[in-house]
Amino acid sequence: MNQQHMITQLLTLFFSGVYITNKDLLDIAQKLDIEFPAKSRELILKNLMTLATEQKKEQILYDLLISLLQQRISEYKKLTNLYPSIAEVSSNWVNRANTMIRLLAQNKRGNIYE
């Protein structure tokens, strides 16, 4: 999957199932020892992906993004336990986040046909 498509998927709540904030992305950048000024989420993620690839930290980036999505899934499940009436909506977001995790894991492994 090309980088721009992955960025769009990650930053679109409808596809990823979670809202990734600027702070989330800047925290990931810090863990990769990459400094960014606060800008738009799309620009931060695009720069993160580009620099992580250049610095051979792409695998770590994917792990950090997967970890972030897993944390959000855990939060959705806790909220659902506290407020069972949101189960229909929260299960939809959990499913989308899990789909995004599978997509990230697939990209992490790389395209076997390339």
mmCIF file of C-alpha atoms in Angstrom, residues 3-12 19-22 25 36 39-50:
data_model
loop_
_atom_site.group_PDB
_atom_site.id
_atom_site.type_symbol
_atom_site.label_atom_id
_atom_site.label_comp_id
_atom_site.label_asym_id
_atom_site.label_seq_id
_atom_site.Cartn_x
_atom_site.Cartn_y
_atom_site.Cartn_z
ATOM 1 C CA GLN A 3 2.342 5.832 1.852
ATOM 2 C CA GLN A 4 -0.352 8.413 1.094
ATOM 3 C CA HIS A 5 -3.078 5.754 1.186
ATOM 4 C CA MET A 6 -1.791 4.484 4.554
ATOM 5 C CA ILE A 7 -1.777 8.050 5.920
ATOM 6 C CA THR A 8 -5.348 8.620 4.772
ATOM 7 C CA GLN A 9 -6.465 5.327 6.322
ATOM 8 C CA LEU A 10 -4.780 6.059 9.657
ATOM 9 C CA LEU A 11 -6.099 9.610 9.944
ATOM 10 C CA THR A 12 -9.680 8.881 8.942
ATOM 11 C CA TYR A 19 -8.794 9.462 16.252
ATOM 12 C CA ILE A 20 -5.036 9.949 16.272
ATOM 13 C CA THR A 21 -4.120 13.357 17.676
ATOM 14 C CA ASN A 22 -1.161 15.602 16.859
ATOM 15 C CA LEU A 25 2.007 11.509 16.476
ATOM 16 C CA PHE A 36 8.886 17.965 14.532
ATOM 17 C CA LYS A 39 1.721 20.931 12.368
ATOM 18 C CA SER A 40 -1.216 19.168 10.767
ATOM 19 C CA ARG A 41 -1.712 15.496 11.576
ATOM 20 C CA GLU A 42 -1.328 14.521 7.944
ATOM 21 C CA LEU A 43 1.950 16.387 7.542
ATOM 22 C CA ILE A 44 3.345 14.983 10.789
ATOM 23 C CA LEU A 45 2.428 11.411 9.816
ATOM 24 C CA LYS A 46 3.769 11.825 6.282
ATOM 25 C CA ASN A 47 7.074 13.176 7.622
ATOM 26 C CA LEU A 48 7.176 10.455 10.266
ATOM 27 C CA MET A 49 6.752 7.734 7.656
ATOM 28 C CA THR A 50 9.314 9.264 5.325
#
